[in-house]
PDB file of C-alpha atoms and ligand atoms in Angstrom:
ATOM      1  CA  MET H   1      -5.618  -3.365 -29.018  1.00 39.00           C
ATOM      2  CA  PRO H   2      -4.565  -6.946 -29.541  1.00 47.00           C
ATOM      3  CA  MET H   3      -3.875  -8.419 -26.489  1.00 50.00           C
ATOM      4  CA  LEU H   4      -7.021  -7.610 -24.736  1.00 49.00           C
ATOM      5  CA  ALA H   5      -9.835  -8.189 -27.294  1.00 44.00           C
ATOM      6  CA  SER H   6     -12.399  -9.097 -24.051  1.00 54.00           C
ATOM      7  CA  ASP H   7     -15.114 -12.087 -24.826  1.00 58.00           C
ATOM      8  CA  MET H   8     -16.596 -12.606 -21.082  1.00 65.00           C
ATOM      9  CA  SER H   9     -19.796 -14.270 -22.357  1.00 61.00           C
ATOM     10  CA  SER H  10     -18.635 -17.840 -21.378  1.00 62.00           C
ATOM     11  CA  VAL H  11     -18.069 -16.411 -17.831  1.00 66.00           C
ATOM     12  CA  GLU H  12     -21.043 -14.327 -17.045  1.00 64.00           C
ATOM     13  CA  ALA H  13     -23.401 -17.665 -17.274  1.00 63.00           C
ATOM     14  CA  ILE H  14     -21.149 -18.587 -14.011  1.00 76.00           C
ATOM     15  CA  LEU H  15     -20.110 -14.927 -12.320  1.00 84.00           C
ATOM     16  CA  ASP H  16     -21.270 -12.310 -10.982  1.00 87.00           C
ATOM     17  CA  LEU H  17     -19.437  -9.505 -12.585  1.00 86.00           C
ATOM     18  CA  ASN H  18     -20.541  -7.171  -9.730  1.00 86.00           C
ATOM     19  CA  LYS H  19     -18.681  -9.052  -7.655  1.00 92.00           C
ATOM     20  CA  ILE H  20     -15.408  -8.735  -8.914  1.00 95.00           C
ATOM     21  CA  PRO H  21     -12.498  -7.808  -6.474  1.00 97.00           C
ATOM     22  CA  ASN H  22     -10.707  -4.504  -7.056  1.00 97.00           C
ATOM     23  CA  HIS H  23      -7.211  -5.680  -5.968  1.00 98.00           C
ATOM     24  CA  VAL H  24      -6.434  -9.232  -6.789  1.00 98.00           C
ATOM     25  CA  ALA H  25      -2.489 -10.532  -5.307  1.00 98.00           C
ATOM     26  CA  ILE H  26      -0.734 -13.277  -6.437  1.00 98.00           C
ATOM     27  CA  ILE H  27       2.005 -15.079  -5.058  1.00 98.00           C
ATOM     28  CA  MET H  28       4.117 -16.881  -8.182  1.00 98.00           C
ATOM     29  CA  ASP H  29       4.521 -20.532  -6.787  1.00 97.00           C
ATOM     30  CA  GLY H  30       6.012 -23.305  -8.609  1.00 97.00           C
ATOM     31  CA  ASN H  31       8.387 -22.686 -12.077  1.00 97.00           C
ATOM     32  CA  GLY H  32      10.967 -24.433  -9.931  1.00 96.00           C
ATOM     33  CA  ARG H  33       9.444 -27.875  -9.644  1.00 98.00           C
ATOM     34  CA  TRP H  34       7.592 -26.957 -12.612  1.00 98.00           C
ATOM     35  CA  ALA H  35      10.830 -27.119 -14.358  1.00 98.00           C
ATOM     36  CA  LYS H  36      11.812 -30.818 -12.238  1.00 98.00           C
ATOM     37  CA  ALA H  37       8.310 -32.445 -13.184  1.00 98.00           C
ATOM     38  CA  ASN H  38       9.240 -30.936 -17.134  1.00 98.00           C
ATOM     39  CA  ARG H  39      12.948 -32.174 -16.935  1.00 98.00           C
ATOM     40  CA  VAL H  40      14.245 -28.723 -17.791  1.00 98.00           C
ATOM     41  CA  SER H  41      16.128 -26.110 -16.184  1.00 95.00           C
ATOM     42  CA  ARG H  42      15.394 -23.912 -13.847  1.00 95.00           C
ATOM     43  CA  LYS H  43      15.498 -21.089 -16.011  1.00 95.00           C
ATOM     44  CA  LYS H  44      13.183 -22.637 -18.155  1.00 97.00           C
ATOM     45  CA  GLY H  45      10.617 -22.856 -15.087  1.00 97.00           C
ATOM     46  CA  HIS H  46      11.140 -19.555 -14.827  1.00 96.00           C
ATOM     47  CA  GLU H  47      10.013 -18.595 -19.016  1.00 97.00           C
ATOM     48  CA  ALA H  48       7.150 -20.315 -18.435  1.00 98.00           C
ATOM     49  CA  GLY H  49       6.516 -18.417 -15.302  1.00 98.00           C
ATOM     50  CA  SER H  50       6.549 -15.243 -17.606  1.00 97.00           C
ATOM     51  CA  GLN H  51       4.002 -16.095 -19.874  1.00 97.00           C
ATOM     52  CA  ALA H  52       1.658 -17.579 -17.479  1.00 98.00           C
ATOM     53  CA  PHE H  53       2.380 -13.581 -15.649  1.00 97.00           C
ATOM     54  CA  LEU H  54       0.971 -12.199 -19.409  1.00 96.00           C
ATOM     55  CA  GLU H  55      -1.680 -14.423 -19.837  1.00 96.00           C
ATOM     56  CA  VAL H  56      -3.097 -14.059 -16.476  1.00 97.00           C
ATOM     57  CA  VAL H  57      -3.025 -10.794 -16.055  1.00 97.00           C
ATOM     58  CA  LYS H  58      -4.554 -10.441 -19.486  1.00 95.00           C
ATOM     59  CA  ARG H  59      -7.343 -12.567 -17.768  1.00 96.00           C
ATOM     60  CA  MET H  60      -7.603 -10.223 -15.217  1.00 97.00           C
ATOM     61  CA  ILE H  61      -7.907  -6.802 -17.037  1.00 96.00           C
ATOM     62  CA  GLU H  62     -10.733  -8.473 -19.582  1.00 94.00           C
ATOM     63  CA  TYR H  63     -12.402  -8.616 -15.725  1.00 95.00           C
ATOM     64  CA  ASN H  64     -11.788  -5.134 -15.176  1.00 95.00           C
ATOM     65  CA  ILE H  65      -9.529  -5.580 -11.662  1.00 97.00           C
ATOM     66  CA  LYS H  66      -8.381  -2.357 -10.943  1.00 98.00           C
ATOM     67  CA  PHE H  67      -4.929  -3.345  -9.290  1.00 98.00           C
ATOM     68  CA  ILE H  68      -2.870  -6.431  -9.500  1.00 98.00           C
ATOM     69  CA  SER H  69       0.199  -7.079  -7.108  1.00 98.00           C
ATOM     70  CA  MET H  70       2.661 -10.173  -8.145  1.00 98.00           C
ATOM     71  CA  PHE H  71       4.706 -10.920  -6.365  1.00 97.00           C
ATOM     72  CA  ALA H  72       8.004 -11.936  -8.576  1.00 95.00           C
ATOM     73  CA  TRP H  73      11.177 -11.763  -5.787  1.00 94.00           C
ATOM     74  CA  SER H  74      10.758 -12.058  -1.999  1.00 93.00           C
ATOM     75  CA  THR H  75      13.851 -10.056   0.327  1.00 91.00           C
ATOM     76  CA  GLU H  76      14.469 -13.897   0.731  1.00 90.00           C
ATOM     77  CA  ASN H  77      15.374 -15.000  -2.877  1.00 92.00           C
ATOM     78  CA  TRP H  78      18.406 -13.608  -2.875  1.00 95.00           C
ATOM     79  CA  GLY H  79      19.999 -16.615  -0.550  1.00 94.00           C
ATOM     80  CA  ARG H  80      19.175 -18.826  -3.656  1.00 94.00           C
ATOM     81  CA  PRO H  81      22.133 -19.628  -6.000  1.00 93.00           C
ATOM     82  CA  LYS H  82      23.579 -17.460  -8.079  1.00 95.00           C
ATOM     83  CA  ASN H  83      23.296 -18.476 -11.878  1.00 93.00           C
ATOM     84  CA  GLU H  84      19.619 -18.430 -10.636  1.00 92.00           C
ATOM     85  CA  VAL H  85      19.639 -15.037  -9.430  1.00 95.00           C
ATOM     86  CA  ALA H  86      21.496 -13.975 -12.382  1.00 95.00           C
ATOM     87  CA  SER H  87      19.070 -15.634 -15.087  1.00 94.00           C
ATOM     88  CA  LEU H  88      15.875 -13.968 -13.025  1.00 95.00           C
ATOM     89  CA  MET H  89      17.625 -10.708 -13.373  1.00 96.00           C
ATOM     90  CA  GLU H  90      18.007 -11.344 -17.027  1.00 97.00           C
ATOM     91  CA  LEU H  91      14.628 -12.913 -17.792  1.00 97.00           C
ATOM     92  CA  SER H  92      12.687  -9.819 -15.840  1.00 97.00           C
ATOM     93  CA  LYS H  93      14.648  -7.558 -17.823  1.00 97.00           C
ATOM     94  CA  GLU H  94      14.549  -8.944 -21.232  1.00 97.00           C
ATOM     95  CA  PHE H  95      10.655  -9.314 -20.393  1.00 97.00           C
ATOM     96  CA  ILE H  96      10.240  -5.852 -19.317  1.00 97.00           C
ATOM     97  CA  SER H  97      11.850  -4.702 -22.618  1.00 97.00           C
ATOM     98  CA  ASN H  98       9.700  -6.867 -24.621  1.00 97.00           C
ATOM     99  CA  ASN H  99       6.362  -6.062 -23.278  1.00 97.00           C
ATOM    100  CA  LEU H 100       6.555  -2.848 -22.084  1.00 97.00           C
ATOM    101  CA  GLU H 101       5.268  -1.254 -25.448  1.00 97.00           C
ATOM    102  CA  LEU H 102       2.190  -3.730 -25.256  1.00 96.00           C
ATOM    103  CA  ILE H 103       1.453  -2.773 -21.282  1.00 96.00           C
ATOM    104  CA  HIS H 104       1.408   1.215 -22.160  1.00 97.00           C
ATOM    105  CA  GLU H 105      -0.454   0.974 -25.130  1.00 97.00           C
ATOM    106  CA  ASN H 106      -2.974  -1.153 -22.827  1.00 95.00           C
ATOM    107  CA  ASN H 107      -3.334   1.724 -20.569  1.00 97.00           C
ATOM    108  CA  ILE H 108      -2.109   0.256 -17.649  1.00 97.00           C
ATOM    109  CA  LYS H 109       0.104   1.706 -15.302  1.00 98.00           C
ATOM    110  CA  VAL H 110       3.208   0.324 -13.845  1.00 98.00           C
ATOM    111  CA  ASN H 111       4.193  -0.429 -10.613  1.00 98.00           C
ATOM    112  CA  HIS H 112       7.227  -1.184  -7.975  1.00 97.00           C
ATOM    113  CA  LEU H 113       7.509  -2.359  -4.400  1.00 98.00           C
ATOM    114  CA  GLY H 114      10.376  -3.168  -2.990  1.00 97.00           C
ATOM    115  CA  ASN H 115      13.655  -2.059  -2.693  1.00 96.00           C
ATOM    116  CA  LEU H 116      14.890  -1.098  -6.138  1.00 96.00           C
ATOM    117  CA  HIS H 117      18.194  -0.796  -5.311  1.00 95.00           C
ATOM    118  CA  ASN H 118      19.372  -3.556  -4.601  1.00 94.00           C
ATOM    119  CA  LEU H 119      18.111  -4.984  -7.993  1.00 96.00           C
ATOM    120  CA  PRO H 120      20.867  -4.573 -11.017  1.00 96.00           C
ATOM    121  CA  ALA H 121      21.350  -1.586 -12.432  1.00 97.00           C
ATOM    122  CA  ASP H 122      20.075  -2.146 -15.627  1.00 97.00           C
ATOM    123  CA  LEU H 123      17.155  -3.717 -14.200  1.00 97.00           C
ATOM    124  CA  GLN H 124      16.480  -1.287 -12.149  1.00 98.00           C
ATOM    125  CA  GLU H 125      16.758   0.884 -15.021  1.00 98.00           C
ATOM    126  CA  LYS H 126      14.149  -0.877 -17.129  1.00 98.00           C
ATOM    127  CA  ILE H 127      11.217  -0.794 -13.839  1.00 98.00           C
ATOM    128  CA  ASN H 128      12.296   3.132 -13.538  1.00 98.00           C
ATOM    129  CA  GLU H 129      11.297   3.353 -17.163  1.00 98.00           C
ATOM    130  CA  SER H 130       8.430   1.591 -17.480  1.00 98.00           C
ATOM    131  CA  ILE H 131       7.027   3.633 -14.341  1.00 98.00           C
ATOM    132  CA  SER H 132       7.891   7.023 -15.826  1.00 98.00           C
ATOM    133  CA  LEU H 133       5.993   5.120 -19.512  1.00 98.00           C
ATOM    134  CA  THR H 134       3.151   4.565 -18.376  1.00 98.00           C
ATOM    135  CA  LYS H 135       2.520   7.556 -14.590  1.00 98.00           C
ATOM    136  CA  ASN H 136      -0.378   8.703 -16.460  1.00 98.00           C
ATOM    137  CA  ASN H 137      -2.384   5.682 -17.328  1.00 98.00           C
ATOM    138  CA  THR H 138      -5.018   5.411 -16.422  1.00 97.00           C
ATOM    139  CA  GLY H 139      -6.130   1.749 -16.153  1.00 97.00           C
ATOM    140  CA  ALA H 140      -5.281  -0.801 -14.586  1.00 98.00           C
ATOM    141  CA  THR H 141      -1.943  -0.290 -11.826  1.00 98.00           C
ATOM    142  CA  ILE H 142       0.562  -3.130 -11.950  1.00 98.00           C
ATOM    143  CA  ASN H 143       2.267  -3.502  -8.760  1.00 98.00           C
ATOM    144  CA  ILE H 144       5.128  -5.534  -9.248  1.00 97.00           C
ATOM    145  CA  ALA H 145       6.819  -6.206  -6.080  1.00 97.00           C
ATOM    146  CA  PHE H 146      10.440  -7.550  -6.740  1.00 96.00           C
ATOM    147  CA  ASP H 147      13.094  -7.688  -4.013  1.00 96.00           C
ATOM    148  CA  TYR H 148       9.860  -6.815  -1.386  1.00 97.00           C
ATOM    149  CA  GLY H 149       9.123  -7.621   2.387  1.00 97.00           C
ATOM    150  CA  GLY H 150       6.035  -7.045   4.049  1.00 98.00           C
ATOM    151  CA  LYS H 151       7.956  -7.168   7.214  1.00 97.00           C
ATOM    152  CA  GLN H 152      10.642  -4.974   5.806  1.00 97.00           C
ATOM    153  CA  ASP H 153       7.944  -2.525   4.245  1.00 98.00           C
ATOM    154  CA  ILE H 154       6.779  -1.693   8.308  1.00 98.00           C
ATOM    155  CA  VAL H 155      10.100  -1.835   9.003  1.00 98.00           C
ATOM    156  CA  SER H 156      10.408   1.298   6.546  1.00 98.00           C
ATOM    157  CA  ALA H 157       6.579   3.076   6.851  1.00 98.00           C
ATOM    158  CA  VAL H 158       8.119   3.308  11.020  1.00 98.00           C
ATOM    159  CA  LYS H 159      10.644   4.965   9.970  1.00 98.00           C
ATOM    160  CA  LYS H 160       9.382   7.411   7.843  1.00 98.00           C
ATOM    161  CA  ILE H 161       7.174   8.281  10.284  1.00 98.00           C
ATOM    162  CA  ILE H 162       9.585   9.413  12.633  1.00 98.00           C
ATOM    163  CA  ALA H 163      11.118  11.005  10.115  1.00 98.00           C
ATOM    164  CA  GLU H 164       8.253  12.784   9.708  1.00 97.00           C
ATOM    165  CA  GLY H 165       7.692  13.431  13.304  1.00 98.00           C
ATOM    166  CA  ILE H 166       4.293  12.527  13.482  1.00 97.00           C
ATOM    167  CA  LEU H 167       3.422  12.789  17.368  1.00 97.00           C
ATOM    168  CA  GLU H 168       2.047   9.476  18.927  1.00 97.00           C
ATOM    169  CA  GLU H 169      -1.632  10.714  19.367  1.00 98.00           C
ATOM    170  CA  ASN H 170      -1.648  10.869  15.797  1.00 98.00           C
ATOM    171  CA  ILE H 171      -0.697   7.492  14.357  1.00 98.00           C
ATOM    172  CA  ASN H 172      -3.530   5.551  13.495  1.00 98.00           C
ATOM    173  CA  GLU H 173      -3.827   2.802  11.092  1.00 98.00           C
ATOM    174  CA  GLU H 174      -3.919   5.298   8.403  1.00 97.00           C
ATOM    175  CA  VAL H 175      -0.606   6.873   9.166  1.00 98.00           C
ATOM    176  CA  ILE H 176       0.731   3.545   8.464  1.00 98.00           C
ATOM    177  CA  SER H 177      -0.792   2.483   5.569  1.00 98.00           C
ATOM    178  CA  ASN H 178      -0.117   5.874   3.935  1.00 98.00           C
ATOM    179  CA  ASN H 179       4.103   5.295   4.709  1.00 98.00           C
ATOM    180  CA  LEU H 180       4.253   1.614   3.384  1.00 98.00           C
ATOM    181  CA  ALA H 181       4.877   0.817  -0.472  1.00 98.00           C
ATOM    182  CA  THR H 182       1.424   0.169  -1.079  1.00 98.00           C
ATOM    183  CA  ALA H 183       0.125   4.027  -0.245  1.00 97.00           C
ATOM    184  CA  ASN H 184      -2.433   5.200  -2.485  1.00 93.00           C
ATOM    185  CA  ILE H 185      -3.560   1.453  -3.230  1.00 97.00           C
ATOM    186  CA  PRO H 186      -6.307  -0.231  -1.968  1.00 98.00           C
ATOM    187  CA  ASP H 187      -5.645  -3.513  -0.246  1.00 98.00           C
ATOM    188  CA  PRO H 188      -5.625  -6.594  -1.578  1.00 98.00           C
ATOM    189  CA  ASP H 189      -9.246  -8.352  -2.018  1.00 98.00           C
ATOM    190  CA  LEU H 190      -8.083 -11.492  -3.408  1.00 98.00           C
ATOM    191  CA  ILE H 191      -5.172 -12.814  -2.869  1.00 98.00           C
ATOM    192  CA  ILE H 192      -4.131 -15.962  -5.001  1.00 98.00           C
ATOM    193  CA  ARG H 193      -1.089 -18.912  -4.277  1.00 98.00           C
ATOM    194  CA  PRO H 194      -0.635 -21.631  -7.275  1.00 98.00           C
ATOM    195  CA  GLY H 195       1.922 -24.201  -6.290  1.00 98.00           C
ATOM    196  CA  GLY H 196       0.357 -25.884  -3.464  1.00 98.00           C
ATOM    197  CA  GLU H 197       1.656 -24.049  -0.584  1.00 97.00           C
ATOM    198  CA  LYS H 198      -0.684 -22.064   2.252  1.00 97.00           C
ATOM    199  CA  ARG H 199       1.226 -19.649   3.330  1.00 97.00           C
ATOM    200  CA  ILE H 200       1.394 -15.765   2.458  1.00 97.00           C
ATOM    201  CA  SER H 201       5.338 -15.422   2.753  1.00 96.00           C
ATOM    202  CA  ASN H 202       5.885 -11.807   3.616  1.00 97.00           C
ATOM    203  CA  PHE H 203       3.267 -10.771   1.040  1.00 98.00           C
ATOM    204  CA  LEU H 204       1.333  -7.481   1.449  1.00 98.00           C
ATOM    205  CA  ILE H 205       0.845  -8.677   5.228  1.00 98.00           C
ATOM    206  CA  TRP H 206      -0.324  -5.521   6.832  1.00 98.00           C
ATOM    207  CA  GLN H 207      -2.819  -4.875   3.803  1.00 98.00           C
ATOM    208  CA  ALA H 208      -3.996  -8.636   4.039  1.00 98.00           C
ATOM    209  CA  ALA H 209      -5.585  -8.227   7.292  1.00 97.00           C
ATOM    210  CA  TYR H 210      -9.491  -8.840   5.481  1.00 96.00           C
ATOM    211  CA  ALA H 211      -8.179 -10.379   2.063  1.00 97.00           C
ATOM    212  CA  GLU H 212      -9.133 -13.471   1.301  1.00 97.00           C
ATOM    213  CA  TYR H 213      -7.434 -16.182   0.031  1.00 98.00           C
ATOM    214  CA  TYR H 214      -7.353 -18.706  -2.754  1.00 98.00           C
ATOM    215  CA  PHE H 215      -4.754 -21.613  -3.189  1.00 98.00           C
ATOM    216  CA  THR H 216      -4.191 -24.411  -5.360  1.00 98.00           C
ATOM    217  CA  ASN H 217      -1.827 -26.978  -6.151  1.00 98.00           C
ATOM    218  CA  THR H 218      -1.350 -26.084  -9.934  1.00 98.00           C
ATOM    219  CA  LEU H 219       2.390 -24.699 -10.382  1.00 98.00           C
ATOM    220  CA  TRP H 220       2.466 -21.208 -11.679  1.00 98.00           C
ATOM    221  CA  PRO H 221       3.478 -22.321 -15.069  1.00 98.00           C
ATOM    222  CA  ASP H 222       0.669 -23.632 -15.564  1.00 98.00           C
ATOM    223  CA  PHE H 223      -1.810 -21.314 -13.900  1.00 98.00           C
ATOM    224  CA  ASN H 224      -4.104 -19.526 -16.560  1.00 97.00           C
ATOM    225  CA  ALA H 225      -6.884 -17.628 -17.340  1.00 96.00           C
ATOM    226  CA  LYS H 226      -8.933 -20.618 -16.677  1.00 96.00           C
ATOM    227  CA  GLU H 227      -7.110 -20.745 -13.130  1.00 97.00           C
ATOM    228  CA  ILE H 228      -7.973 -16.986 -12.939  1.00 97.00           C
ATOM    229  CA  ASP H 229     -11.588 -17.739 -13.493  1.00 95.00           C
ATOM    230  CA  ARG H 230     -12.076 -20.635 -11.074  1.00 96.00           C
ATOM    231  CA  ALA H 231     -10.156 -17.969  -8.104  1.00 97.00           C
ATOM    232  CA  LEU H 232     -12.961 -15.941  -9.576  1.00 97.00           C
ATOM    233  CA  GLU H 233     -15.612 -18.123  -9.011  1.00 95.00           C
ATOM    234  CA  GLU H 234     -14.951 -18.953  -5.836  1.00 96.00           C
ATOM    235  CA  PHE H 235     -14.474 -15.088  -4.573  1.00 97.00           C
ATOM    236  CA  ASN H 236     -17.983 -14.703  -5.732  1.00 94.00           C
ATOM    237  CA  ASN H 237     -19.587 -17.374  -3.308  1.00 93.00           C
ATOM    238  CA  ARG H 238     -17.026 -15.607   0.214  1.00 93.00           C
ATOM    239  CA  ASP H 239     -19.144 -13.960   2.140  1.00 86.00           C
ATOM    240  CA  ARG H 240     -17.072 -11.218   2.930  1.00 82.00           C
ATOM    241  CA  ARG H 241     -18.364 -10.137   6.622  1.00 82.00           C
ATOM    242  CA  PHE H 242     -15.075  -7.928   7.633  1.00 83.00           C
ATOM    243  CA  GLY H 243     -15.497  -9.017  11.696  1.00 83.00           C
ATOM    244  CA  LEU H 244     -19.337  -8.090  11.466  1.00 84.00           C
ATOM    245  CA  THR H 245     -21.929 -10.513  11.638  1.00 79.00           C
ATOM    246  CA  SER H 246     -23.720 -11.997   8.985  1.00 72.00           C
TER     247      SER H 246
HETATM  248  C1  FPP J 301       8.186 -19.167  -7.475  1.00 74.96           C
HETATM  249  O1  FPP J 301       9.312 -20.121  -7.694  1.00 74.96           O
HETATM  250  C2  FPP J 301       8.625 -17.674  -8.636  1.00 74.96           C
HETATM  251  C3  FPP J 301       9.776 -17.388  -8.596  1.00 74.96           C
HETATM  252  C4  FPP J 301      10.738 -16.889  -7.180  1.00 74.96           C
HETATM  253  C5  FPP J 301      10.053 -16.066  -9.653  1.00 74.96           C
HETATM  254  C6  FPP J 301       8.458 -15.906 -10.381  1.00 74.96           C
HETATM  255  C7  FPP J 301       9.161 -14.993 -11.363  1.00 74.96           C
HETATM  256  C8  FPP J 301       8.369 -15.242 -12.822  1.00 74.96           C
HETATM  257  C9  FPP J 301       7.073 -16.099 -12.939  1.00 74.96           C
HETATM  258  C10 FPP J 301       9.062 -14.605 -14.038  1.00 74.96           C
HETATM  259  C11 FPP J 301       8.613 -13.094 -14.347  1.00 74.96           C
HETATM  260  C12 FPP J 301       8.832 -12.389 -14.038  1.00 74.96           C
HETATM  261  C13 FPP J 301       8.220 -10.617 -13.618  1.00 74.96           C
HETATM  262  C14 FPP J 301       8.568  -9.704 -13.139  1.00 74.96           C
HETATM  263  C15 FPP J 301       7.325 -10.922 -14.889  1.00 74.96           C
HETATM  264  P1  FPP J 301       9.959 -21.462  -7.234  1.00 74.96           P
HETATM  265  O2  FPP J 301      11.179 -21.125  -8.211  1.00 74.96           O
HETATM  266  O3  FPP J 301      10.233 -20.838  -5.954  1.00 74.96           O
HETATM  267  O4  FPP J 301       9.212 -22.635  -7.598  1.00 74.96           O
HETATM  268  P2  FPP J 301       9.749 -23.234  -6.323  1.00 74.96           P
HETATM  269  O5  FPP J 301       9.175 -23.172  -5.152  1.00 74.96           O
HETATM  270  O6  FPP J 301       8.988 -24.682  -7.048  1.00 74.96           O
HETATM  271  O7  FPP J 301      10.901 -23.889  -6.524  1.00 74.96           O
END
């Protein structure tokens, strides 16, 4: 497989590979500011962001990270200028077309989080194609959050629970988790946010209850394999107590 010829010897010295997170979620942020800083269009910024996506996912697969969630488009992002929305939808469709084979060859399973029906029909088709092509793959799972909002996900879970007629005494955390878009996916262990902001922006808010956070000023298009190494090094040094004493 051309994509994933792995050489981890350089990081083995600093990282305990037994303490690699099972699920890493990334809020891709800073494409616009990167574009401004580099005096190119926002479209070019998003293009550079999609290249970073490939490099970063490749690195996480090398680390054998089993679940990867990438926040590509929030329910709030629809308020952006029409031409930016249109170019990002087009870019995402092309990105899937150009990389689906590679993803499939690498045994990666694609999953979508969010409202598929709001997306342009051709992008919906591409996402559905990538889900059905990769559904039996047994390697890593990549969740693409596209038109996703954590609060909306919880609202939708509550509606499903009511529709299923689940009785009040049977409602517990597991029932809620099982009705979210991430049912059957373990909660994220590490949430990475590049781009300088220190907030979660409605991403996996229920699931992030005990996640570790890694923030960096690096803008998403400049985020790369080395940055993943740094984030994992910091995760390695975190003491996760899940509310218990040390
Ligand atoms: C945030 O930067 C980024 C986005 C809203 C889009 C993320 C999308 C990609 C990286 C393209 C790849 C997508 C797929 C599905 C592979 P921003 O525009 O909010 O940056 P700013 O805060 O600097 O303005």
